[in-house]
Amino acid sequence: MNVKRSISQSESWYERAKESILGGVNSPARSFKSVGGHTPVTMARAQGAYLYDVDGNRYIDYVCAYGPIITGHAHPAIAEAVANASREGYLFGTPSVWEPLYAERLKAAIPELERVRMVNSGTEAVMTTLRVARAYTKRSRIIKFAGCYHGHSDAVLVAAGSGPSSVGVPDSAGVPASTAQEVITVPFNDVASLRQAASHYGEEIAAILIEPVVGNFGIVTPHPGYLAEVRRVANELGAVLIYDEVITGFRFRYGAVEFDDVKPDLYAFGKIIGGGLPIGAYGGRREIMEQVSPLGPAYQAGTMAGNAISLRAGLACLQLLSDTTIYERMETLAKRLESGLLARARAHGVAVTVNRYKTAFTLFFGPEKIENYAQAMDTNSQQFSAFFHHLLEHGVHLAPSKYEAWFLTTEHTEAMIDETLAIADSAFAAIRP
Ligand code: PMP
């Protein structure tokens, strides 16, 4: 397997795609812009832990569609649920039995979801939690954390201002400065900056929005006690604490993140809970959720929300995950990969750090431990790019960004890990400083 492959068919599909699809991709993370250009590989099919491209090459997949695929691609139980829904009706525009069945399943795993609403993406879920928090508190400002990604709604496409007590600046063209002014961005894992922002804006703060374990500038865990402090600050301000669990929900355990015994007021979910089909969900304390129409004054709706295909696929996925021994198995594989990567990098004199939390990790090129976005940005982009391309050319699929995670699925095996490590070994040898 350790040979460089041809991707000539991928090249022609990508050229063709660019003539109709903006930039040739339906989500910018799939382009190879941040790894020196090149042609992204075009996939033809996916099965288990493997992707297969249009040239017939096979890849061990550690991207897993940026998180949703946790039981492997095209899992038979999920495929069957989708097929059943396709025969029995997939969109009713009325209440369906699948909605309470699904919501009860989520609530059984996460009792804090006193009330929940289904939407179609993580973006929608987070966007709506902010609206609900604003409706509940009758305030407008939001505190979020540098480097965390919360989808592409206006309010969260905002970068930090010049200090923790300054308002944000738009992070994307098209986001109004007036929206950015409602958002304060502080560094993750930094209590003093959070407290400074909190004391500056006080009772103007509607919500604190956080990824409880970060997935978007690499896997970064909160310092012990940090989330408890975030909870305390939210309580002192009378602000709503929102956990964005779009990546983390059901990724590390059967349920939400457990850290410091802290519970948020609202959650946003997506990705895994739909078993690979489009989905999002938000929910939490009943009193806050009752702001939402038809019970309350905050509006949120969706033609596709709660469609039976996504819910039945999600139910099948959650059913598989409820055998919690699979999390232990995935963690064992993740540990094997982590220690193998560290040993091989060390043997070739390449400085790397692995940030692992249970079943997911990020390999950073640099000697320092990564605890915030600034440190993640400071890692070596050239070495990452060279490593990424070497692995791809030899049949291992990573995300084309140094900030993304490697995810395990129930379908990865020890043999796949060992094959990955052999290829990584030759990559480290090639990029040795
Ligand atoms: N929140 C987090 C933490 C995410 O990682 C993402 C997507 N990567 C989103 C929200 C947005 O989800 P979606 O892409 O489904 O809109």
XYZ file of C-alpha atoms and ligand atoms in Angstrom:
449
model
C 0.000 0.000 0.000
C 2.940 2.296 0.597
C 3.104 3.641 -2.968
C 2.228 6.970 -4.533
C -0.988 6.901 -6.520
C -2.368 8.493 -9.663
C -5.211 10.963 -9.247
C -5.735 11.899 -12.899
C -9.490 11.175 -12.788
C -9.806 13.289 -9.641
C -8.080 16.114 -11.469
C -10.521 16.045 -14.340
C -13.556 15.795 -12.020
C -12.284 18.774 -10.033
C -11.774 20.837 -13.217
C -15.308 19.908 -14.258
C -16.757 20.733 -10.825
C -15.189 24.193 -10.875
C -17.197 25.045 -13.991
C -20.489 24.692 -12.122
C -19.821 24.671 -8.366
C -18.266 27.741 -6.866
C -14.633 26.888 -6.170
C -15.358 23.248 -7.018
C -16.439 22.476 -3.448
C -19.648 22.781 -1.443
C -17.791 23.706 1.729
C -14.488 25.600 1.755
C -12.821 23.230 4.244
C -12.765 20.633 1.442
C -10.557 22.754 -0.788
C -6.797 22.395 -0.455
C -6.311 26.141 -0.117
C -4.528 25.932 3.222
C -2.214 23.092 2.189
C -0.624 24.757 -0.812
C -3.353 24.456 -3.418
C -3.296 21.115 -5.267
C -6.340 19.180 -6.382
C -8.660 17.749 -3.769
C -9.364 14.067 -4.294
C -12.846 13.260 -5.652
C -14.473 10.318 -3.949
C -16.684 7.768 -5.656
C -17.831 5.736 -2.659
C -17.180 5.047 1.000
C -17.480 1.940 3.131
C -16.511 1.343 6.751
C -13.311 3.257 7.551
C -12.364 3.562 3.876
C -12.970 6.125 1.150
C -12.488 5.144 -2.516
C -11.675 7.796 -5.110
C -12.601 7.983 -8.786
C -9.158 6.600 -9.758
C -9.784 3.475 -7.687
C -7.484 4.445 -4.802
C -8.444 3.476 -1.269
C -7.922 5.720 1.757
C -8.071 5.036 5.476
C -10.345 7.867 6.561
C -9.615 9.897 9.701
C -11.748 12.883 8.709
C -15.027 11.005 8.938
C -16.825 13.870 7.201
C -15.529 16.249 9.919
C -17.095 14.199 12.669
C -20.532 12.784 11.812
C -19.314 9.392 10.645
C -18.627 7.465 13.859
C -19.956 4.011 12.951
C -18.101 3.985 9.628
C -19.349 4.892 6.181
C -22.527 3.293 4.845
C -23.134 1.292 8.016
C -25.732 -1.396 7.165
C -28.000 -0.478 10.091
C -28.060 3.181 9.078
C -28.468 2.318 5.393
C -31.428 0.147 6.324
C -33.031 2.912 8.389
C -32.662 5.296 5.455
C -34.103 2.737 3.037
C -37.075 2.092 5.323
C -37.760 5.810 5.624
C -37.499 6.227 1.884
C -40.283 3.673 1.448
C -42.521 4.792 4.301
C -42.318 8.553 3.851
C -39.588 10.968 4.716
C -41.176 14.371 5.024
C -44.659 14.828 6.393
C -44.992 18.505 7.246
C -46.951 17.320 10.286
C -45.898 15.784 13.580
C -44.614 12.225 13.071
C -43.977 9.357 15.464
C -40.270 9.612 14.746
C -40.001 13.010 16.392
C -40.915 12.072 19.995
C -39.137 8.730 19.587
C -35.994 10.558 18.571
C -36.294 13.356 21.159
C -36.856 10.809 23.938
C -33.700 8.985 22.893
C -31.666 12.205 23.095
C -33.198 13.097 26.423
C -32.505 9.658 27.841
C -28.808 10.204 27.062
C -28.772 13.872 28.140
C -31.439 14.526 30.805
C -30.628 18.263 30.767
C -32.442 18.441 27.413
C -35.751 19.169 29.113
C -37.051 20.446 25.782
C -35.452 20.051 22.390
C -35.984 21.198 18.802
C -34.684 19.530 15.666
C -33.093 21.614 12.922
C -30.995 20.759 9.861
C -27.417 21.715 10.683
C -25.056 22.673 13.448
C -25.076 26.237 12.138
C -28.834 26.487 12.613
C -28.688 24.900 16.049
C -26.089 27.344 17.394
C -27.663 30.346 15.674
C -30.960 29.578 17.339
C -29.507 29.078 20.817
C -28.166 32.621 20.587
C -31.586 33.966 19.600
C -33.269 32.069 22.414
C -30.709 33.268 24.962
C -31.233 36.832 23.802
C -35.000 36.450 24.003
C -34.772 34.975 27.493
C -32.358 37.545 28.941
C -33.595 40.513 26.871
C -29.928 41.356 26.319
C -27.860 41.221 23.143
C -24.126 40.721 23.677
C -22.452 37.358 23.342
C -19.095 36.141 24.699
C -17.346 33.486 22.631
C -13.829 32.050 22.493
C -11.068 32.653 19.963
C -10.619 29.870 17.441
C -13.871 28.097 18.287
C -16.087 27.620 15.225
C -19.829 27.702 15.574
C -21.072 27.531 11.989
C -21.509 30.338 9.508
C -24.265 32.530 10.938
C -23.354 36.213 11.165
C -22.971 36.473 14.928
C -20.329 33.785 15.186
C -18.239 34.833 12.171
C -16.617 37.442 14.315
C -12.971 37.664 15.343
C -11.525 39.109 18.508
C -11.131 42.834 18.921
C -7.842 44.186 20.189
C -8.311 43.058 23.800
C -10.636 40.993 25.934
C -12.834 43.968 26.729
C -13.124 45.164 23.118
C -15.911 44.163 20.750
C -15.251 41.935 17.751
C -14.576 42.673 14.113
C -16.238 40.790 11.222
C -14.307 37.648 10.307
C -16.015 37.415 6.918
C -17.010 39.937 4.302
C -20.731 40.508 4.495
C -21.010 40.372 8.283
C -22.198 43.807 9.422
C -19.952 45.696 11.839
C -23.082 46.271 13.937
C -23.423 42.481 14.415
C -19.744 42.103 15.264
C -20.132 44.770 17.911
C -22.471 42.514 19.820
C -19.809 39.824 20.134
C -16.814 39.702 22.444
C -14.166 37.073 21.780
C -11.788 35.999 24.546
C -8.977 33.404 24.569
C -9.908 29.836 25.587
C -8.465 28.545 28.880
C -7.875 32.097 30.132
C -9.981 32.950 33.179
C -8.585 36.473 33.617
C -9.616 37.565 30.084
C -13.088 36.133 30.551
C -13.489 37.917 33.878
C -12.239 41.162 32.351
C -14.797 40.951 29.516
C -17.524 39.994 31.986
C -16.823 42.907 34.283
C -16.641 45.334 31.346
C -19.943 44.326 29.742
C -21.732 42.952 32.822
C -25.462 42.727 32.410
C -25.327 43.379 28.662
C -24.212 39.767 28.196
C -26.983 37.447 27.008
C -24.897 34.320 26.547
C -21.513 32.682 26.856
C -21.031 30.277 23.941
C -18.287 27.660 24.158
C -17.094 24.361 22.711
C -16.589 22.543 26.053
C -13.825 20.499 24.467
C -12.550 22.407 21.462
C -12.612 20.658 18.114
C -11.910 23.581 15.830
C -8.361 24.681 16.542
C -7.421 21.107 17.094
C -8.667 19.026 19.977
C -8.062 21.184 23.044
C -9.363 20.296 26.482
C -10.286 22.877 29.085
C -7.930 23.269 32.030
C -9.309 21.540 35.132
C -11.739 23.965 36.727
C -11.988 26.215 33.668
C -15.529 25.233 32.672
C -16.613 25.547 36.304
C -15.278 29.097 36.216
C -17.106 29.799 32.928
C -20.289 28.491 34.582
C -19.676 30.725 37.589
C -19.186 33.811 35.416
C -22.410 33.050 33.494
C -24.276 32.716 36.791
C -22.858 35.963 38.144
C -23.905 37.788 34.974
C -27.301 36.132 34.747
C -26.257 35.014 31.234
C -27.179 31.781 29.479
C -24.335 29.263 29.173
C -24.435 27.485 25.808
C -22.371 24.407 24.992
C -21.751 23.940 21.294
C -21.536 20.145 21.172
C -21.877 19.866 17.415
C -18.572 17.973 17.267
C -18.368 16.680 20.817
C -21.881 15.300 21.359
C -21.676 11.466 21.316
C -18.077 11.654 20.020
C -16.324 10.870 23.301
C -19.060 9.058 25.185
C -22.729 8.204 24.782
C -24.044 11.699 25.536
C -22.693 15.190 26.124
C -19.227 16.180 27.327
C -18.608 15.520 31.002
C -16.044 17.893 32.404
C -15.867 19.481 35.864
C -19.430 18.306 36.445
C -20.650 21.497 34.743
C -23.986 21.646 32.928
C -24.892 24.404 30.479
C -28.335 25.980 30.154
C -28.602 25.228 26.437
C -26.899 22.789 24.092
C -26.410 22.744 20.328
C -25.859 19.415 18.588
C -25.333 18.237 15.020
C -23.094 15.834 13.099
C -23.134 12.416 14.859
C -26.737 12.650 16.044
C -27.934 12.276 12.434
C -25.782 9.242 11.681
C -24.326 11.058 8.642
C -27.512 12.707 7.404
C -28.276 16.427 7.690
C -29.303 17.312 11.235
C -29.019 19.728 14.110
C -30.709 19.992 17.475
C -30.836 22.506 20.256
C -32.366 22.305 23.662
C -31.945 22.550 27.395
C -33.751 24.146 30.276
C -37.478 24.157 29.738
C -37.963 27.675 31.059
C -35.494 29.031 28.477
C -36.739 26.846 25.612
C -40.278 28.087 26.238
C -39.181 31.336 24.631
C -39.532 29.555 21.295
C -42.591 29.719 19.042
C -45.341 28.430 19.277
C -45.037 28.786 23.088
C -42.975 31.947 23.153
C -42.002 35.057 21.215
C -38.702 33.820 19.644
C -39.193 32.481 16.120
C -37.538 29.381 14.685
C -38.927 27.044 12.039
C -37.915 24.599 9.317
C -39.586 22.829 6.388
C -37.099 19.953 6.654
C -36.774 20.027 10.457
C -37.413 16.618 11.991
C -37.555 14.827 8.625
C -37.890 11.094 9.035
C -34.764 10.140 7.080
C -32.431 12.130 9.340
C -34.228 11.036 12.508
C -34.345 7.348 11.589
C -30.692 7.417 10.548
C -29.905 9.196 13.809
C -31.862 6.668 15.857
C -29.999 3.804 14.172
C -26.667 5.493 14.882
C -27.515 6.197 18.537
C -28.675 2.609 18.931
C -25.261 1.401 17.752
C -23.468 3.857 20.036
C -25.456 2.823 23.085
C -23.148 -0.206 23.254
C -20.669 1.913 25.158
C -17.820 -0.613 24.961
C -17.228 0.714 21.461
C -16.015 3.998 22.942
C -13.381 2.071 24.882
C -12.333 0.276 21.701
C -12.057 3.504 19.747
C -10.046 5.056 22.564
C -7.639 2.121 22.596
C -7.062 2.602 18.875
C -6.656 6.365 19.299
C -4.024 5.762 21.998
C -2.153 3.330 19.750
C -2.143 5.904 16.964
C -1.082 8.686 19.318
C 1.836 6.823 20.839
C 2.920 5.460 17.456
C 2.921 8.920 15.873
C 4.867 10.393 18.796
C 7.472 7.616 18.719
C 7.993 7.837 14.961
C 8.190 11.640 14.930
C 10.737 11.500 17.763
C 12.790 8.886 15.928
C 13.076 11.237 12.953
C 13.723 14.354 15.041
C 10.431 16.052 14.057
C 8.932 18.081 16.917
C 5.241 17.273 17.318
C 2.582 17.462 20.012
C -0.516 15.307 20.150
C -3.598 16.726 21.845
C -5.835 13.743 22.406
C -9.130 13.546 24.245
C -10.503 10.014 24.336
C -11.429 9.062 20.734
C -10.094 12.078 18.810
C -6.835 13.993 18.591
C -4.847 16.560 16.662
C -1.204 16.182 15.646
C 0.450 19.600 15.847
C 3.858 20.278 14.341
C 5.649 22.056 17.146
C 7.148 21.292 20.535
C 4.690 23.149 22.774
C 1.506 21.898 24.355
C -1.487 23.584 22.678
C -3.996 25.178 25.032
C -5.384 28.082 22.998
C -5.844 29.324 19.437
C -2.757 31.558 19.377
C -0.560 28.544 20.187
C -2.297 26.434 17.533
C -1.735 29.140 14.915
C 1.930 29.179 15.852
C 2.526 25.551 14.836
C 4.410 24.671 11.638
C 2.116 24.904 8.595
C 4.728 23.794 6.027
C 5.489 20.597 7.895
C 1.783 19.884 8.294
C 1.205 20.393 4.546
C 4.059 18.084 3.592
C 2.829 15.446 6.057
C -0.767 15.784 4.844
C 0.168 15.334 1.164
C 2.477 12.412 1.871
C -0.254 10.590 3.769
C -2.889 11.316 1.142
C -0.640 10.124 -1.664
C -0.091 6.881 0.235
C -3.692 6.194 1.163
C -4.409 7.975 4.446
C -7.038 10.700 4.450
C -6.591 13.613 6.877
C -8.366 16.960 6.785
C -6.486 19.550 4.718
C -5.961 21.876 7.684
C -3.565 21.804 10.612
C -6.434 22.743 12.945
C -8.617 19.697 12.385
C -8.993 16.514 14.398
C -8.333 12.890 13.527
C -11.486 10.918 14.323
C -11.802 7.187 14.936
C -14.833 5.117 14.008
C -16.107 1.753 15.177
C -14.782 0.350 11.876
C -11.114 1.267 12.273
C -8.883 -1.668 13.157
C -5.436 -2.220 14.658
C -4.181 -3.230 11.220
C -5.331 0.102 9.793
C -3.605 1.964 12.621
C -0.372 0.078 11.959
C -0.588 0.739 8.223
C -1.154 4.428 8.992
C 1.885 4.461 11.294
C 4.122 2.910 8.628
C 3.073 5.607 6.156
C 3.474 8.322 8.814
C 6.968 7.025 9.482
C 8.001 7.638 5.875
C 6.312 11.069 6.005
C 8.300 12.072 9.109
C 11.480 10.821 7.415
C 10.692 12.998 4.397
C 10.072 16.170 6.404
C 12.922 15.690 8.892
C 14.340 19.198 9.511
N -20.310 24.083 15.757
C -19.185 23.368 15.720
C -18.429 23.139 16.984
C -18.734 22.829 14.518
O -17.590 22.143 14.487
C -19.498 23.026 13.342
C -19.085 22.441 11.996
N -17.795 22.010 11.865
C -20.670 23.774 13.435
C -21.059 24.278 14.654
C -21.529 23.999 12.224
O -22.178 22.830 11.868
P -22.725 22.613 10.373
O -21.510 22.531 9.500
O -23.518 21.347 10.454
O -23.577 23.788 10.042
